[in-house]
XYZ file of C-alpha atoms in Angstrom:
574
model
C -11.255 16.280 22.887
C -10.575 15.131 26.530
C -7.612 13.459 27.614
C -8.951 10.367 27.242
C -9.907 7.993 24.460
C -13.611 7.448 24.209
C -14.798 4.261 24.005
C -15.306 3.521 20.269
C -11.967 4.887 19.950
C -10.505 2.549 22.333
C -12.284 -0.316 20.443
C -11.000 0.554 17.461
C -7.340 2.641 17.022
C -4.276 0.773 17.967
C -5.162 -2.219 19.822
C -3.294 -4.614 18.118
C -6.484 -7.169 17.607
C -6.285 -8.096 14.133
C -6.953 -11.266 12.995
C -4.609 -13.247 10.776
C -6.246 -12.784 7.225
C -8.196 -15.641 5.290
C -9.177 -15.194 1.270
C -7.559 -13.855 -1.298
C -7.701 -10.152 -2.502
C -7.393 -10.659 -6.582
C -7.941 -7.299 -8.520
C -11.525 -6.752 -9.590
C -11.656 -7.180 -13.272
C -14.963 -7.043 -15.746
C -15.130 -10.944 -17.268
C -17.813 -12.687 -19.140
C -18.704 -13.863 -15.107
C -17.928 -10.784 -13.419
C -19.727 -7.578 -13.647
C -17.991 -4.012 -11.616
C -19.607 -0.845 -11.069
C -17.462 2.439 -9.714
C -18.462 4.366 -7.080
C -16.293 7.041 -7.464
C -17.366 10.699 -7.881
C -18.942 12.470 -4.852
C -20.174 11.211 -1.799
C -21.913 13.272 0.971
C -19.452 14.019 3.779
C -19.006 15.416 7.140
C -16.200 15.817 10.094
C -17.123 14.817 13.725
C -16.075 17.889 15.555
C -17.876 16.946 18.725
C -15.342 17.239 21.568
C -14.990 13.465 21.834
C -15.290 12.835 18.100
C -17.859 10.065 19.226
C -21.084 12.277 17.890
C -21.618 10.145 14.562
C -21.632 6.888 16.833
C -23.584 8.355 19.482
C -26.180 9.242 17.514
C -25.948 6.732 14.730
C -25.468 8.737 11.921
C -24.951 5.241 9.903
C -28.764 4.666 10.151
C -30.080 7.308 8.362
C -28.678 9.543 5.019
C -26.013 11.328 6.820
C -27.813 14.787 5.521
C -30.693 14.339 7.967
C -27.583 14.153 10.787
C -26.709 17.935 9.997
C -24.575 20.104 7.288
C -23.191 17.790 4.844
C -20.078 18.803 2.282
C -19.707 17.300 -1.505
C -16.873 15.210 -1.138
C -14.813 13.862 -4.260
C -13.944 10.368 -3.639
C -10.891 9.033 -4.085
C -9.477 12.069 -2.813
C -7.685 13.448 0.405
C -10.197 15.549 1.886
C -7.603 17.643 3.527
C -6.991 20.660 0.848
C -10.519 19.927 -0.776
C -12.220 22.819 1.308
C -11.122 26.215 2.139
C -11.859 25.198 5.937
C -8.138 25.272 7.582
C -10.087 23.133 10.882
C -10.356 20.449 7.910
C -6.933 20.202 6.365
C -5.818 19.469 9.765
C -8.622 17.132 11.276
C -7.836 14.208 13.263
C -10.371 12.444 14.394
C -13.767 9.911 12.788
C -14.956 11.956 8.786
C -18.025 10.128 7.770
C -18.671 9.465 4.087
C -21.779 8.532 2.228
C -23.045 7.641 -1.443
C -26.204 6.377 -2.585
C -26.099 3.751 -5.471
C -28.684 2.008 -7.292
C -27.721 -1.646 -8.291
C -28.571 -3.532 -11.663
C -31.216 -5.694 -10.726
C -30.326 -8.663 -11.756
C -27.298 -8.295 -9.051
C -30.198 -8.591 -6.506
C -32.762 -11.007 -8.095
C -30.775 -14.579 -7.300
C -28.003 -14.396 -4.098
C -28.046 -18.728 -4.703
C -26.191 -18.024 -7.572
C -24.654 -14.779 -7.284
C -22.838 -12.557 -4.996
C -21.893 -8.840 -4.191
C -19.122 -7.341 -2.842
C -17.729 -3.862 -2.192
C -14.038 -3.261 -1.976
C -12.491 -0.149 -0.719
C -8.952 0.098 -2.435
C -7.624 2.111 0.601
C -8.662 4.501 3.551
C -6.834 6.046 6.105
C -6.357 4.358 8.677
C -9.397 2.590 10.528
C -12.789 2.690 8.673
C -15.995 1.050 9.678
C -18.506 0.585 6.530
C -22.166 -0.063 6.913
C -24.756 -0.932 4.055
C -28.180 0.320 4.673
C -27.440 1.188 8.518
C -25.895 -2.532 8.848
C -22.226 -2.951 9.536
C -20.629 -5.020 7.472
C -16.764 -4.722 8.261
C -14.017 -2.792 9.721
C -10.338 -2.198 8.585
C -7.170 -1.097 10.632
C -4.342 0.450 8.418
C -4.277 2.599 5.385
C -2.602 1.742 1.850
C -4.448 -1.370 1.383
C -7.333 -2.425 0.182
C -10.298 -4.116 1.954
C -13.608 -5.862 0.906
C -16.985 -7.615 2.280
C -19.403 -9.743 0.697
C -22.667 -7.584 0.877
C -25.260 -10.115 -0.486
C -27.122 -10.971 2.561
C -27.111 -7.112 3.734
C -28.825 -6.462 -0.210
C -31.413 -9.464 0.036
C -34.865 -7.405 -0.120
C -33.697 -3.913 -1.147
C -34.724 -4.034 -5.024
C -36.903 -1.077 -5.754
C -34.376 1.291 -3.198
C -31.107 2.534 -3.495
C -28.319 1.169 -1.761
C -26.609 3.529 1.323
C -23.245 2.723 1.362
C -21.844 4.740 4.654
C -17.858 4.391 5.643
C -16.515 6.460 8.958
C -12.934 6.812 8.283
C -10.473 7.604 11.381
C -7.163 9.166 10.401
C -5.830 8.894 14.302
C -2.353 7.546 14.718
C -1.174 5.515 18.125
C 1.808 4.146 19.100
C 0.225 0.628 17.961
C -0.186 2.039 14.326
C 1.235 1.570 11.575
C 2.735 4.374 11.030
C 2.427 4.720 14.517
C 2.334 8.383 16.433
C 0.836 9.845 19.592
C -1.772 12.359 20.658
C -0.701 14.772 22.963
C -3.343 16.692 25.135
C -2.756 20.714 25.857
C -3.672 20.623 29.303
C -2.579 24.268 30.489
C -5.508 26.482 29.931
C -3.360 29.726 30.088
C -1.777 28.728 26.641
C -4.532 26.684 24.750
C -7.958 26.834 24.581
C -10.241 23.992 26.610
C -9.738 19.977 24.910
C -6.489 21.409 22.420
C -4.823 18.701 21.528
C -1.864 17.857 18.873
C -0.911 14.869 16.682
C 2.632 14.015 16.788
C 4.101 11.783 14.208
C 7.743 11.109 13.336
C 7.847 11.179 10.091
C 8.368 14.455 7.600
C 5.437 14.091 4.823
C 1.414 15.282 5.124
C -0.423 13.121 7.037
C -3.328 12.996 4.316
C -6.471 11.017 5.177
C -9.712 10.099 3.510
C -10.583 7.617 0.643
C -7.834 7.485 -1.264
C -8.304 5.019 -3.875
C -11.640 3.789 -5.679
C -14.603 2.466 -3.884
C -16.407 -0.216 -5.944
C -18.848 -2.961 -6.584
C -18.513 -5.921 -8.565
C -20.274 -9.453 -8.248
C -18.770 -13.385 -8.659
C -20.978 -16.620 -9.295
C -21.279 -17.915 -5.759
C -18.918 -20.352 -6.214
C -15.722 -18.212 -7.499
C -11.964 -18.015 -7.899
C -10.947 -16.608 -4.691
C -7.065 -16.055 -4.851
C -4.252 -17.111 -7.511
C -0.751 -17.802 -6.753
C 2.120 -17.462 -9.209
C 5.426 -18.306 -8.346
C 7.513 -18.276 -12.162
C 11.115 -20.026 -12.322
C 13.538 -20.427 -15.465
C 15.381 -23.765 -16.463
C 17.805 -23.021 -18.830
C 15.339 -22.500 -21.873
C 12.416 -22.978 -20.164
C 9.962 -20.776 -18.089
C 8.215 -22.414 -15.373
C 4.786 -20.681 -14.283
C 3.887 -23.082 -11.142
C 0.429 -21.818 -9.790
C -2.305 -22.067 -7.199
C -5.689 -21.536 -7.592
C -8.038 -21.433 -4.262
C -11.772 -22.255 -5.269
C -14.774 -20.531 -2.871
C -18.315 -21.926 -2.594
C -18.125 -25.780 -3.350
C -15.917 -28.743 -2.896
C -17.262 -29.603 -6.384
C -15.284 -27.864 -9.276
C -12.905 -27.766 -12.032
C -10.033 -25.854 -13.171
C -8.440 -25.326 -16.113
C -5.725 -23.184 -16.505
C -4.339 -21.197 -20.132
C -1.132 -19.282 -20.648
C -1.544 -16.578 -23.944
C 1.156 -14.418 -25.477
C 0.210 -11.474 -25.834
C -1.031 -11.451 -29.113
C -3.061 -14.097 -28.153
C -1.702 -17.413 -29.049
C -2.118 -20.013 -26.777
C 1.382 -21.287 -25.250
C 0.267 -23.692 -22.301
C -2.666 -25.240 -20.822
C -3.009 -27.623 -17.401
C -6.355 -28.962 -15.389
C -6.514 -29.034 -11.680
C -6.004 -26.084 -9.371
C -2.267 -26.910 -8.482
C 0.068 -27.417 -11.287
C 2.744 -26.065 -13.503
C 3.100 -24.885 -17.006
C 6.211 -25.007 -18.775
C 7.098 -22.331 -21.892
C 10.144 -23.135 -24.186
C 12.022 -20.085 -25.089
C 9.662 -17.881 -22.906
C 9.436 -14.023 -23.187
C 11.051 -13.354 -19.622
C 9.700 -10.060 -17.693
C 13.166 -7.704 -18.312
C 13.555 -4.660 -16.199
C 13.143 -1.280 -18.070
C 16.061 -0.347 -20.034
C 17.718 -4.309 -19.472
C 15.806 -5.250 -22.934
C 14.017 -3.873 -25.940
C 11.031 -5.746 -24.804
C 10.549 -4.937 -20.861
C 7.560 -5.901 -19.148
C 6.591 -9.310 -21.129
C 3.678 -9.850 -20.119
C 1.686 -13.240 -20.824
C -2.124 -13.558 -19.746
C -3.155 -16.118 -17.010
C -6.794 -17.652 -17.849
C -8.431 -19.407 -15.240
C -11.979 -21.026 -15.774
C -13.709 -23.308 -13.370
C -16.832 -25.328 -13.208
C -18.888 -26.039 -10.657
C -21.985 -28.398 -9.712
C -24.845 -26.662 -7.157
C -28.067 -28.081 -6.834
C -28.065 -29.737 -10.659
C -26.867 -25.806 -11.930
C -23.376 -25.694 -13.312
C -21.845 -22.024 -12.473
C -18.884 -20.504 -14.156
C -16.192 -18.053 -13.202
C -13.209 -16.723 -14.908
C -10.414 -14.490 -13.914
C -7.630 -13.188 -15.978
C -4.206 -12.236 -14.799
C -1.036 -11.211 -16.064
C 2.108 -12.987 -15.430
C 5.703 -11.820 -16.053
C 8.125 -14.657 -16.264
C 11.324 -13.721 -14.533
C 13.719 -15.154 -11.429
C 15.091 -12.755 -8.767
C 18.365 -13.926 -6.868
C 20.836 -12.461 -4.290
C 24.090 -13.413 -3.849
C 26.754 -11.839 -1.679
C 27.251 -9.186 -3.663
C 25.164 -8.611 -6.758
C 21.492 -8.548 -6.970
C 20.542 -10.757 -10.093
C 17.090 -10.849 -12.600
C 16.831 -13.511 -14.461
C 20.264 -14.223 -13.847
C 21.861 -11.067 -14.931
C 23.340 -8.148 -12.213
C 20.612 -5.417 -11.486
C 21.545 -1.756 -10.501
C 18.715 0.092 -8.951
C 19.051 2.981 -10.837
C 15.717 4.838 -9.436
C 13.767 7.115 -7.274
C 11.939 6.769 -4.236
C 8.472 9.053 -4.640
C 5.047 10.376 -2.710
C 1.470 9.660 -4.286
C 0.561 13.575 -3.118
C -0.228 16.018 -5.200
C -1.604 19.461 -5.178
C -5.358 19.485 -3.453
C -6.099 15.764 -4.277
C -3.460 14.658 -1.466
C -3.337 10.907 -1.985
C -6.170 10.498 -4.108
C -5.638 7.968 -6.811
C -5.205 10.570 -9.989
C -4.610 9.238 -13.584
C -3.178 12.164 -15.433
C -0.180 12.070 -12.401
C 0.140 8.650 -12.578
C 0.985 8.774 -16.110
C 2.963 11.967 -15.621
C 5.140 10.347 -12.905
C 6.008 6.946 -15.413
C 7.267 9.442 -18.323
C 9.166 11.488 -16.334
C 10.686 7.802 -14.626
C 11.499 6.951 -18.549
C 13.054 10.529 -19.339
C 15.359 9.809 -16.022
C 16.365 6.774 -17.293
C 15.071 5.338 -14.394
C 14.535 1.672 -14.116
C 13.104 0.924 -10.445
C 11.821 3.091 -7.070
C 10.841 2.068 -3.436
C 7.229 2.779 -2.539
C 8.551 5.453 0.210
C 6.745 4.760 2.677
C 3.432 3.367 1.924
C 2.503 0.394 -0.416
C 1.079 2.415 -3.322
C -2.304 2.040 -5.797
C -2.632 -1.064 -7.587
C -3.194 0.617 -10.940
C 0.327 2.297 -10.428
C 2.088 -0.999 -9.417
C -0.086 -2.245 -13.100
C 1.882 -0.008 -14.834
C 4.780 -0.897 -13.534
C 4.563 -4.715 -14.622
C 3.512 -2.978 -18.046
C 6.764 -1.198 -18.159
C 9.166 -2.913 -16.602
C 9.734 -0.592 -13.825
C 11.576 -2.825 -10.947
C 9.705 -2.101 -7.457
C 10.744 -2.456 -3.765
C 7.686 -2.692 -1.817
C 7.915 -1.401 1.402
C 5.110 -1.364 3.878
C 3.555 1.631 5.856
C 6.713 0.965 8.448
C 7.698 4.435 8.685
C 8.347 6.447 12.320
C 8.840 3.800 14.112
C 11.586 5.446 16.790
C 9.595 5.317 20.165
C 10.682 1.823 22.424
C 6.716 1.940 22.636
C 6.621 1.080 18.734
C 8.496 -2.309 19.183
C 5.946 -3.791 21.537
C 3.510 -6.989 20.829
C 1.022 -5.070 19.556
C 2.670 -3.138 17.344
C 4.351 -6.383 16.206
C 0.943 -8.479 15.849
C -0.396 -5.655 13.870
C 2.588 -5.461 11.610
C 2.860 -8.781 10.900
C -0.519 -8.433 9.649
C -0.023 -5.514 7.758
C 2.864 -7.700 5.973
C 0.371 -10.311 5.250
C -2.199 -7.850 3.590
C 0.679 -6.471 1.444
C 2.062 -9.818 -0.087
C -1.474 -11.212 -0.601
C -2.111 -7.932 -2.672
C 1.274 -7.695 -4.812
C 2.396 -11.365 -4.250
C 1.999 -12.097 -8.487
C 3.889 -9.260 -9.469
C 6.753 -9.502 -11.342
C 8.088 -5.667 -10.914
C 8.042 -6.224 -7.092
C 12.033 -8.089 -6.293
C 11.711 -7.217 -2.879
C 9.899 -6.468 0.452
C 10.998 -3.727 2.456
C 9.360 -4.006 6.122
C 10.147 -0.431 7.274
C 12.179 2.691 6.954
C 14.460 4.523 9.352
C 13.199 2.257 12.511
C 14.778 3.544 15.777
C 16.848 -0.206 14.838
C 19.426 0.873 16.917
C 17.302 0.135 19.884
C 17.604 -3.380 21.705
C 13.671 -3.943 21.198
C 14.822 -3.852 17.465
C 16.440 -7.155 17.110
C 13.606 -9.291 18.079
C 11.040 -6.988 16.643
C 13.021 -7.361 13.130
C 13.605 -10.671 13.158
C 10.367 -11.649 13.493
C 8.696 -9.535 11.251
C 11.597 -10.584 8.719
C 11.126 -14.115 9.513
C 7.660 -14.351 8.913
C 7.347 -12.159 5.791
C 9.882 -14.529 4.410
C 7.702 -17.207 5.361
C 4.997 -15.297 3.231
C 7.107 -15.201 0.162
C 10.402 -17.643 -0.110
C 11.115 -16.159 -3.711
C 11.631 -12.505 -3.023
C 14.693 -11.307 -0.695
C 13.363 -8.692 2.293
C 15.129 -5.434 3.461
C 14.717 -2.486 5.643
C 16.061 0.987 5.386
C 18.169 2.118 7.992
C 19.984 5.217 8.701
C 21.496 3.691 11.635
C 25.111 2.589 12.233
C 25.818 -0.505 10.883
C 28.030 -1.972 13.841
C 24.498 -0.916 16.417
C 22.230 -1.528 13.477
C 20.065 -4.596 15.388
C 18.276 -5.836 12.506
C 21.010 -6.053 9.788
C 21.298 -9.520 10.392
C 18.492 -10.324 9.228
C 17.606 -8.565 5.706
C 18.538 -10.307 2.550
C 20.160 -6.548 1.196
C 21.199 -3.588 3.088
C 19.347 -0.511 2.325
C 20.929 3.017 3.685
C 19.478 6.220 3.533
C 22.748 8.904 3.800
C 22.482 13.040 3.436
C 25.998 13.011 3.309
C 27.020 16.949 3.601
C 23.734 17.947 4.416
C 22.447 16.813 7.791
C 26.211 16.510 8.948
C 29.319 18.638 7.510
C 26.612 20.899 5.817
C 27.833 22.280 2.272
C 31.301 20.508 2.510
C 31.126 18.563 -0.739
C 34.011 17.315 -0.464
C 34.179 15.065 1.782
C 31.228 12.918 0.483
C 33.502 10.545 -1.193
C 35.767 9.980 1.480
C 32.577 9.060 3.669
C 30.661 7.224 1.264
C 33.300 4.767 0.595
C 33.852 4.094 4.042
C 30.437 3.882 4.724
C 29.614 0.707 2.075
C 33.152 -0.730 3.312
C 31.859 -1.129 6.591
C 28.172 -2.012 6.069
C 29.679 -4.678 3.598
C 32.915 -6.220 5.704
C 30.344 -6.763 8.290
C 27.620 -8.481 6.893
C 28.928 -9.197 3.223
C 25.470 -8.409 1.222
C 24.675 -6.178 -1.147
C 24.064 -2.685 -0.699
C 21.835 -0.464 -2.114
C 21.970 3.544 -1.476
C 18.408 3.909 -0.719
C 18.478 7.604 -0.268
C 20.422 10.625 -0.735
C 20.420 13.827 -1.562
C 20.110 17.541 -0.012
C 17.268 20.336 0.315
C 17.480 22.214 -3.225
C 15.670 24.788 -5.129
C 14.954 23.885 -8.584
C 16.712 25.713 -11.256
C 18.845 27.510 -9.029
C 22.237 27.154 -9.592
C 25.973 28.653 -8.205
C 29.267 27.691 -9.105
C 30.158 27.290 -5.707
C 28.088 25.020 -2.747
C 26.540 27.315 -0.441
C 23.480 26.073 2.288
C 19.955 27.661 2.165
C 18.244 27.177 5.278
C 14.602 27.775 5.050
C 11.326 27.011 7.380
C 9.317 23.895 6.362
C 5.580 23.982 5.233
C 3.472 20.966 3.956
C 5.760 18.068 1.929
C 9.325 17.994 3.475
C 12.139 20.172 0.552
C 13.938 16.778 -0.019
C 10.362 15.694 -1.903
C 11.206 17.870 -5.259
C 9.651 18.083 -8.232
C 6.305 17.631 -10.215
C 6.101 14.108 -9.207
C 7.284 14.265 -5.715
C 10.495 12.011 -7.029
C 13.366 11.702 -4.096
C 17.137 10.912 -4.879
């Protein structure tokens, strides 16, 4: 690769223009008005190793099956596709992988687009795809951990009796406008690297994994649909509030009606219109994990509309679950449902052994018993928002969640510029849209170990703060700083202070005893000075698992892969 961007890259990694969002991005779910079809499994694949990584756009690969482009590899989808091969030039790719699957549809998805529509959703790809259907582009994404979707129903008119060719280039390049951000730096001195070498540098100690890490699918809506739902749940001495939202698509001719269930069914409340509130006496409340012998109450949220098109009356429900609960901060306690909370928890990876980041069921599961055998009642998402089926479990369980966004390496003055900002601010918007209704998220977390010391820092912060509050006035926001607290320039600003501290590891190495000493001081001063709560967001030291000595000693070792302080099975972090 030269040492310059070519121009699709330059159109499409780290320019900051992305749009302020529009729609809602509701789970799909199977209903008696909603069909889904899966595309996981394997897709056809292939790197662009061209020198300018432009080949696959150059030649339009997207236009044809990507076979008849050249050598094609089975590619499992979702999956990193990093440790999938035995092809070291792979597991350390940067650059545009193009993906590929052929589906047939049901055809009674493509016989009537007045009534009907289709849509594919990509739960999450890292970090800029571009998707075509049939050699038609349909939509592009910046950022990774998220999921994105089109309306393909226009693209599908005239294709029964053929396949559908669902292509997706995925570009795993990081800039300083990124999020996380990075740079690419260009070997230019031919007497120690070979002709276009070049390196990504990122500042942040986990695999960069890339690919299509969650599921790709399909599903279909009547054409006039439920497009988002907004819960917002309150309690009034014996009462639950569930005040909601529903936005209607496709006609300014509808009606809604709303039903609360228990969970064995029984219905508790019911409302018309798409604004209202339902009130529960003596509700169930949503308990954290260990709080309650009944965490994780969930009711079910039914909504049902009507709608009038051209004399034919369409239908579309949507089911969701709701957890009531109330999340409050005071100046020194953080309180559920009235009662003091102690994070008592983990922060953890999604990676795992040759899938990388792909969504993986049987570790999913894994990682929630092992959280129960801990005793464990919460994590923080370190440092990525993480699959919606795990944050499902966690409403099912009652396992308390700080959501923090993909804000990780941000220490170059570069990072704090408008772009980065615009594109952040964005990023915050996709992440509240998606986990918004969740009772197990208390709390946003906008970044972790930010360079916050910096003077860019304190406007950056603030705004980001500011507008992710004005996103979501229910649930306090934080950051995670390592920095000191009397140069920290967005303290001010968070709801709770989070600090990550190696005490007697990356200072006074192996001298145990003075952690004490240090970590009282440490929460003395971070609280005298701004007077909130404190959480210890990390700690810990490099270990080896099951080795033990009476007496602390240091191991120094060389680091390969996943950083040492990511331990265990699950990946779980002190």
């Amino acid at each position: 690769m030269r040492g310059q961007w070519t121009y699709w890259t330059l159109l499409l990694l780290g320019t900051g223009l992305t749009n302020a969002l529009s729609g809602g991005m509701l789970y799909p779910k199977e209903t008696p008005t909603r069909e889904l079809k899966e595309l996981n499994g394997i897709w056809s694949f292939r790197a662009d190793k061209s020198p300018q990584r432009d080949e696959g756009f150059q030649q339009q690969w997207y236009k044809r099956p990507l076979r008849e482009s050249g050598p094609v590899l089975d590619m499992p989808v979702p999956a990193s596709y990093n440790d999938i091969t035995q092809d070291i030039g792979l597991r350390e790719f940067i650059g545009w992988v193009w993906y590929e699957k052929e589906v047939w549809l049901p055809s009674r998805w493509v016989e009537d687009f007045a009534t009907k529509r289709v849509v594919l959703r990509v739960g999450s790809a890292h970090y800029f795809s571009v998707v075509w259907v049939n050699g038609v582009q349909v939509t592009q994404h910046e950022g990774g951990h998220l999921p994105f979707e089109v309306n393909i129903s226009s693209v599908l008119k005239g294709s029964m009796g053929a396949p559908c060719r669902i292509t997706i280039a995925v570009n795993n390049t990081l800039t300083v406008n990124t999020l996380p951000p990075g740079t690419i730096q260009f070997m230019t001195d031919p007497t120690r690297y070979p002709k276009g070498y070049f390196v990504q540098d990122i500042q942040f100690d986990f695999f960069n994994y890339a690919g299509i890490h969650r599921p790709v699918l399909l599903y279909t809506t009547p054409s006039v649909y439920i497009d988002d739902i907004t819960i917002i749940t309150d309690i009034s001495e014996n009462t639950g509030l569930v005040n909601y939202e529903v936005s209607v698509v496709g006609s300014e001719y509808y009606s809604v009606t709303v039903t609360l269930h228990s969970q064995d069914g029984q219905e508790i409340a019911t409302s018309l219109g798409a604004v209202g509130q339902l009130k529960v006496a003596n509700p169930s409340l949503w308990w954290p994990y260990l709080m309650n012998e009944n965490p994780g109450y969930l009711y079910s949220f039914e909504v049902k509309i009507k709608a009038n098109t051209d004399g034919d009356i369409l239908e579309d429900l949507y089911f969701l679950p709701v957890g009531i609960r109330k999340v409050h901060v005071s100046k020194q306690q953080f309180l559920i449902n009235g009662k003091p909370f102690y994070f008592h928890g983990v922060n953890k990876h999604e990676d795992y052994d040759i899938r990388g980041k792909g969504l993986d069921w049987t570790m999913i599961v894994k990682d929630f018993n092992l959280l129960k055998w801990l005793g464990a009642n919460s994590f923080r998402t370190s440092h990525y928002p993480y699959a919606e089926e795990i944050m499902d479990l966690c409403d099912k369980y009652g396992i308390v969640v700080i959501d923090e966004c993909p804000g990780v390496g941000i220490r170059d003055p570069r990072n704090f510029g408008n772009k980065s900002l615009q594109h952040h601010l964005v990023v915050m918007e996709e992440l509240v849209r998606r986990d918004k209704n969740r009772p197990s998220v208390v709390m946003w977390s906008v970044a972790n170990e930010p360079a916050s010391e910096l003077p860019e820092a304190g406007y950056y912060f603030k705004t980001v703060i500011a507008h992710t509050r004005q996103l979501d006035s229910t649930r306090p926001v934080t950051y995670v700083s390592n920095a000191n607290f009397e140069r920290d320039q967005g303290a001010p600003y968070v709801d709770v202070i989070c600090v990550n501290s190696y005490f007697s590891w990356y200072h006074d190495a192996g001298h145990l005893e003075v952690i004490q000493l240090q970590l009282y001081n440490q929460f003395d001063n971070w609280y005298n000075k701004y007077e909130k709560p404190i959480i210890q967001s990390e700690y810990g030291a490099d270990t080896i698992p099951g080795f033990h000595n009476v007496s602390s000693f240091v191991i120094s070792y060389g680091r390969c892969g996943r950083s040492p302080e990511y331990v265990g099975a699950s990946a779980l972090k002190g």
